[in-house]
Short mmCIF file of C-alpha atoms and ligand atoms in Angstrom, two decimals:
data_model
loop_
_atom_site.label_atom_id
_atom_site.label_comp_id
_atom_site.label_asym_id
_atom_site.label_seq_id
_atom_site.Cartn_x
_atom_site.Cartn_y
_atom_site.Cartn_z
CA MET A 1 66.26 53.42 124.81
CA THR A 2 65.42 56.80 125.56
CA LYS A 3 62.09 57.86 125.34
CA TRP A 4 61.31 61.29 124.00
CA ALA A 5 58.55 64.01 124.72
CA LEU A 6 57.60 66.70 121.86
CA ILE A 7 56.49 69.64 122.97
CA THR A 8 54.64 72.26 121.14
CA GLY A 9 54.63 75.81 122.47
CA ALA A 10 57.39 75.30 124.81
CA THR A 11 59.27 78.67 124.57
CA SER A 12 56.59 79.88 127.46
CA GLY A 13 54.26 79.67 129.87
CA ILE A 14 52.47 75.72 130.17
CA GLY A 15 54.66 74.12 127.21
CA TRP A 16 57.87 75.69 129.76
CA GLU A 17 56.38 73.99 132.60
CA THR A 18 55.61 70.61 130.82
CA SER A 19 59.44 70.42 130.18
CA PHE A 20 60.69 70.42 132.97
CA ALA A 21 57.44 68.04 134.99
CA LEU A 22 58.20 65.59 131.80
CA ALA A 23 62.23 65.98 132.13
CA ALA A 24 62.11 65.18 135.85
CA GLN A 25 59.86 61.83 134.96
CA GLY A 26 63.21 60.87 132.41
CA TYR A 27 62.01 61.89 129.02
CA ALA A 28 64.22 63.52 126.63
CA ILE A 29 62.97 66.31 125.44
CA LEU A 30 61.95 68.33 122.32
CA ALA A 31 61.26 71.64 122.66
CA THR A 32 59.41 73.59 119.85
CA GLY A 33 58.38 76.97 119.37
CA ARG A 34 58.67 79.76 116.70
CA ARG A 35 61.27 81.82 119.26
CA TYR A 36 64.63 80.19 118.82
CA GLU A 37 66.62 82.22 121.59
CA LYS A 38 63.88 81.40 124.31
CA LEU A 39 64.40 77.71 122.96
CA VAL A 40 67.75 77.79 123.94
CA GLU A 41 67.23 78.97 126.88
CA LEU A 42 64.82 76.53 127.92
CA GLU A 43 67.75 73.97 127.59
CA GLN A 44 70.00 75.48 129.18
CA ALA A 45 67.28 75.66 132.36
CA LEU A 46 66.66 72.25 131.63
CA LYS A 47 70.42 71.08 131.68
CA LYS A 48 71.19 72.80 134.90
CA ALA A 49 67.86 71.09 136.76
CA HIS A 50 69.14 67.51 134.87
CA PRO A 51 72.47 67.52 133.46
CA GLN A 52 72.55 64.41 132.07
CA LEU A 53 69.32 65.18 129.77
CA GLU A 54 69.02 65.26 126.09
CA VAL A 55 67.24 68.02 124.73
CA LYS A 56 66.94 68.97 121.04
CA LEU A 57 65.42 72.54 119.18
CA ALA A 58 63.32 72.59 116.48
CA ALA A 59 62.49 76.58 115.61
CA PHE A 60 59.41 76.97 113.10
CA ASP A 61 55.36 77.48 113.23
CA VAL A 62 53.32 74.87 113.68
CA SER A 63 50.56 76.35 111.71
CA ASP A 64 52.88 76.49 108.55
CA ARG A 65 52.35 72.90 107.02
CA PHE A 66 55.21 73.59 104.90
CA GLU A 67 57.70 74.38 107.61
CA VAL A 68 56.08 71.61 110.26
CA SER A 69 56.64 69.24 106.91
CA GLU A 70 60.05 70.59 106.71
CA PHE A 71 60.77 69.88 110.83
CA LEU A 72 58.46 66.01 110.42
CA LYS A 73 61.80 65.18 107.91
CA ALA A 74 64.46 66.55 109.64
CA HIS A 75 63.55 65.11 112.48
CA ALA A 76 62.68 61.64 111.45
CA ALA A 77 64.55 59.70 113.41
CA ASP A 78 63.83 61.30 116.69
CA LEU A 79 60.20 61.05 115.83
CA ASP A 80 60.91 57.01 116.15
CA GLN A 81 61.32 57.67 119.78
CA VAL A 82 58.86 60.29 120.66
CA GLU A 83 56.04 58.79 123.31
CA ILE A 84 54.68 61.88 124.12
CA LEU A 85 52.93 64.34 122.30
CA VAL A 86 52.09 67.60 123.76
CA ASN A 87 49.72 69.64 121.63
CA ASN A 88 50.18 72.76 123.40
CA ALA A 89 50.72 75.65 121.35
CA GLY A 90 48.15 78.48 120.78
CA LEU A 91 46.78 81.42 121.86
CA ALA A 92 43.76 83.79 120.87
CA LYS A 93 43.68 86.46 119.41
CA GLY A 94 41.36 90.13 120.87
CA ILE A 95 37.89 89.97 122.50
CA GLU A 96 35.96 92.02 120.17
CA LYS A 97 32.05 90.57 119.10
CA MET A 98 32.69 88.45 116.00
CA GLN A 99 30.38 91.53 114.46
CA GLU A 100 33.41 94.15 115.29
CA ALA A 101 36.44 91.10 115.20
CA ASN A 102 39.64 91.37 113.40
CA LEU A 103 39.49 88.43 110.48
CA ASP A 104 43.44 88.06 110.74
CA ASP A 105 42.82 87.55 114.28
CA TRP A 106 40.68 84.47 113.63
CA GLU A 107 42.70 82.57 111.14
CA VAL A 108 45.61 83.13 113.38
CA MET A 109 43.77 81.59 115.97
CA ILE A 110 42.66 78.40 113.54
CA ASP A 111 45.43 77.64 111.75
CA THR A 112 47.28 77.72 115.25
CA ASN A 113 44.71 76.05 117.71
CA VAL A 114 43.29 73.61 114.62
CA LYS A 115 45.57 73.02 111.76
CA GLY A 116 48.69 73.12 114.20
CA LEU A 117 47.53 70.58 116.01
CA LEU A 118 46.24 68.82 113.48
CA PHE A 119 49.67 68.68 111.27
CA MET A 120 51.61 68.09 114.26
CA THR A 121 49.59 64.78 115.41
CA ARG A 122 49.32 63.41 111.38
CA GLY A 123 53.50 64.58 112.38
CA VAL A 124 53.49 61.49 114.95
CA ILE A 125 50.81 59.30 114.74
CA GLN A 126 52.54 56.50 112.53
CA ASN A 127 55.41 56.26 114.32
CA MET A 128 53.44 55.54 117.62
CA ILE A 129 50.62 53.00 115.43
CA LYS A 130 53.58 50.78 114.89
CA LYS A 131 55.28 50.94 118.25
CA ASN A 132 51.66 50.63 118.96
CA THR A 133 52.21 52.88 122.28
CA GLY A 134 51.96 56.72 122.52
CA HIS A 135 50.32 59.05 124.63
CA ILE A 136 49.11 62.50 122.87
CA VAL A 137 48.01 65.46 125.36
CA ASN A 138 46.16 68.35 123.78
CA LEU A 139 45.38 71.55 125.21
CA GLY A 140 41.98 72.50 125.15
CA SER A 141 40.57 74.48 127.38
CA VAL A 142 37.39 75.62 129.51
CA ALA A 143 37.08 77.49 126.57
CA GLY A 144 36.40 74.46 124.82
CA ARG A 145 33.16 73.53 126.72
CA TRP A 146 31.50 77.07 127.53
CA THR A 147 31.74 79.97 124.82
CA TYR A 148 31.67 83.51 126.36
CA PRO A 149 30.99 87.10 125.08
CA GLY A 150 34.26 87.98 122.68
CA GLY A 151 35.51 84.70 122.75
CA GLY A 152 33.69 82.81 120.00
CA VAL A 153 36.18 82.26 117.90
CA TYR A 154 39.06 81.07 120.13
CA CYS A 155 36.21 79.03 122.07
CA ALA A 156 35.60 77.31 118.73
CA THR A 157 39.06 76.63 118.03
CA LYS A 158 39.25 74.98 121.64
CA PHE A 159 35.50 72.54 120.89
CA ALA A 160 37.22 71.57 118.03
CA VAL A 161 40.09 70.35 120.16
CA ARG A 162 37.69 68.55 121.78
CA ALA A 163 36.35 67.11 118.64
CA LEU A 164 39.29 65.99 117.40
CA SER A 165 40.53 64.79 120.96
CA GLU A 166 37.07 62.23 120.87
CA GLY A 167 37.60 61.75 117.07
CA LEU A 168 40.86 60.07 117.63
CA ARG A 169 40.39 58.30 120.29
CA MET A 170 37.92 56.54 118.44
CA ASP A 171 40.06 56.44 115.31
CA LEU A 172 42.41 54.92 118.05
CA LEU A 173 41.10 52.43 119.38
CA GLY A 174 42.08 48.66 119.71
CA THR A 175 45.98 50.65 120.13
CA ARG A 176 47.64 51.13 122.76
CA ILE A 177 47.81 55.30 121.93
CA ARG A 178 45.91 57.24 124.95
CA ILE A 179 44.22 61.03 124.02
CA THR A 180 44.30 63.50 126.23
CA ASN A 181 42.40 66.70 126.43
CA ILE A 182 43.64 68.77 128.81
CA GLU A 183 41.27 71.73 130.11
CA PRO A 184 41.82 74.44 132.07
CA GLY A 185 40.48 77.50 133.50
CA MET A 186 42.53 80.84 134.38
CA VAL A 187 46.00 80.12 134.38
CA ASN A 188 48.35 83.23 134.55
CA THR A 189 51.15 82.92 131.61
CA ASP A 190 51.57 85.27 128.54
CA PHE A 191 48.11 84.08 127.35
CA SER A 192 46.43 87.58 128.11
CA TYR A 193 48.83 89.44 126.97
CA VAL A 194 49.28 87.51 123.35
CA ARG A 195 45.78 88.21 123.64
CA LEU A 196 45.60 91.89 124.64
CA GLY A 197 48.03 93.29 123.28
CA ASP A 198 49.29 95.31 126.92
CA LYS A 199 50.76 94.26 129.54
CA SER A 200 48.14 96.34 132.61
CA LYS A 201 45.35 95.20 130.59
CA ALA A 202 47.08 91.63 130.62
CA ASP A 203 47.17 91.39 134.72
CA LYS A 204 44.05 93.08 135.07
CA VAL A 205 42.36 89.87 133.79
CA TYR A 206 44.01 88.60 137.22
CA GLU A 207 43.70 91.32 138.98
CA GLY A 208 41.95 90.31 143.07
CA MET A 209 41.83 86.64 142.33
CA THR A 210 44.48 83.67 142.34
CA PRO A 211 45.13 82.45 138.93
CA LEU A 212 46.06 78.86 138.17
CA GLU A 213 49.88 78.73 137.28
CA ALA A 214 51.58 76.86 134.16
CA LYS A 215 53.27 74.67 136.86
CA ASP A 216 50.10 73.82 137.84
CA ILE A 217 49.10 72.11 135.10
CA ALA A 218 52.46 71.37 134.03
CA GLU A 219 51.91 68.41 137.15
CA THR A 220 48.11 67.62 136.15
CA ILE A 221 50.21 66.93 132.24
CA ALA A 222 52.68 64.86 133.74
CA TRP A 223 49.90 62.93 136.22
CA CYS A 224 48.33 61.84 133.39
CA VAL A 225 50.89 61.06 131.46
CA ALA A 226 52.18 58.59 134.05
CA ARG A 227 49.00 56.82 135.09
CA PRO A 228 49.99 52.71 133.84
CA PRO A 229 49.13 52.33 129.88
CA HIS A 230 46.07 50.69 130.32
CA VAL A 231 44.54 54.37 132.17
CA ASN A 232 43.76 56.77 129.58
CA ILE A 233 42.51 60.14 131.61
CA GLN A 234 40.56 61.27 128.27
CA GLU A 235 39.55 64.94 129.69
CA LEU A 236 40.27 67.29 132.71
CA VAL A 237 38.52 70.40 133.37
CA ILE A 238 40.98 72.10 135.69
CA TYR A 239 39.50 76.07 137.14
CA PRO A 240 41.39 77.64 139.96
CA THR A 241 39.65 77.66 143.51
CA ASP A 242 38.57 81.51 142.34
CA GLN A 243 36.52 80.03 139.24
CA ALA A 244 33.49 78.37 139.18
CA HIS A 245 32.49 79.15 135.09
CA VAL A 246 34.18 80.56 132.60
CA GLY A 247 32.37 83.73 132.97
CA GLN A 248 32.52 83.37 137.45
CA VAL A 249 35.25 84.54 138.66
CA PHE A 250 35.87 85.83 142.35
CA ARG A 251 38.50 88.73 142.78
CA ARG A 252 39.19 89.74 146.45
CA GLY A 253 37.10 93.12 147.03
CA ASP A 254 33.55 91.48 145.05
CA GLY A 255 32.31 92.52 149.06
CA ARG A 256 32.56 89.25 149.82
P1 NDP B 301 51.88 81.52 126.27
O1 NDP B 301 51.30 82.24 125.27
O2 NDP B 301 52.94 81.41 127.73
O3 NDP B 301 52.26 80.51 125.62
C1 NDP B 301 51.80 79.74 124.00
C2 NDP B 301 53.03 78.75 123.63
O4 NDP B 301 52.22 78.86 122.68
C3 NDP B 301 54.24 79.94 123.22
O5 NDP B 301 55.17 78.94 123.74
C4 NDP B 301 54.16 80.19 122.12
O6 NDP B 301 55.70 80.43 121.62
C5 NDP B 301 53.99 79.08 121.46
N1 NDP B 301 52.89 79.11 119.62
C6 NDP B 301 52.18 80.31 119.97
N2 NDP B 301 51.67 80.38 118.38
C7 NDP B 301 52.35 79.32 117.80
C8 NDP B 301 52.66 78.91 116.44
N3 NDP B 301 52.42 79.67 115.41
N4 NDP B 301 54.08 77.95 116.24
C9 NDP B 301 54.82 77.60 117.53
N5 NDP B 301 54.17 77.53 118.42
C10 NDP B 301 53.60 78.95 118.51
O7 NDP B 301 50.08 80.65 126.60
P2 NDP B 301 50.08 79.44 127.44
O8 NDP B 301 51.52 78.41 128.26
O9 NDP B 301 48.79 79.48 128.40
O10 NDP B 301 48.53 78.40 126.49
C11 NDP B 301 49.05 77.02 125.99
C12 NDP B 301 48.20 76.86 125.61
O11 NDP B 301 47.81 76.25 126.66
C13 NDP B 301 47.61 77.12 124.92
O12 NDP B 301 47.28 76.19 123.81
C14 NDP B 301 46.17 77.91 125.15
O13 NDP B 301 44.93 78.18 124.65
C15 NDP B 301 45.95 76.91 126.20
N6 NDP B 301 45.51 77.20 127.39
C16 NDP B 301 45.62 78.81 128.05
C17 NDP B 301 45.11 78.88 129.29
C18 NDP B 301 45.41 80.17 130.00
O14 NDP B 301 44.64 80.37 130.62
N7 NDP B 301 46.41 80.75 130.03
C19 NDP B 301 44.24 78.55 129.93
C20 NDP B 301 42.91 77.47 128.82
C21 NDP B 301 43.91 76.74 128.11
P3 NDP B 301 56.06 81.15 120.56
O15 NDP B 301 55.12 82.42 120.68
O16 NDP B 301 57.54 81.05 120.54
O17 NDP B 301 55.77 80.11 118.79
C1 8X3 B 302 42.27 79.98 128.36
C2 8X3 B 302 40.38 79.77 129.51
O1 8X3 B 302 38.50 81.35 130.15
O2 8X3 B 302 40.62 82.61 129.27
O3 8X3 B 302 41.57 78.82 127.37
O4 8X3 B 302 39.58 81.86 127.61
S1 8X3 B 302 39.85 81.57 129.04
#
């Protein structure tokens, strides 16, 4: 029977690359995100790399409970075969201090990074329990372990991802379902552009240093998934070599 990997936020960055990494391991890909045209682009690229690959697409907003439930209904048969869920859809908005930040940005971050992850998890978990197999990979962040100025609410959402991953492992103990929380440092994707809304400001984030690439995280996810069934990589912090800590980045030209 075909095993499917359901990936949220597959239209860009880490989710896009994870689709290729899991396709290379033989998983059929159920790719989701809001931008349908990007999903179509992804499908074409995946099929070019793996002509026999089964790919399905679904465009919806993970933070919208109604849209998630429509997706779950429409794909009920596919969900029976989902072995891997990668809860990757997520974002940061703004870098303002909490006393000045935009309330809409807070809601978008909390709704997407926390509620979206919960809606998707709840949607697949019953089937995984029935089959007594499955692996949920959550995209946390180093921001889910350490806070930085101007990042309080984004960090809170990623602290929540860590707590939810831990809680799921506890509630699912005794099943064969694995839960992994991947916690990357700086990865060069659309993340900073989405956060800052300005290309030159986004480019500056990675200036003079070598960030991680989305492929680095995708390969890490694929490695976690490929461990034998009795091995669960619970949490994995992955920084670029040029980053020692959330607020400590080495930039060439720093005088060292
Ligand atoms: P990108 O901006 O490149 O990708 C984010 C993805 O999330 C897009 O595919 C986007 O798709 C999707 N997405 C955002 N909001 C929603 C929504 N409401 N419903 C459905 N899909 C949504 O960023 P990254 O690849 O870097 O980010 C992926 C994950 O990794 C995020 O959870 C992020 O917090 C985390 N992360 C990123 C780090 C980094 O430095 N880049 C470091 C640590 C963690 P679309 O717009 O089509 O909906
Ligand atoms: C993204 C990494 O350090 O920009 O989660 O918050 S950071």
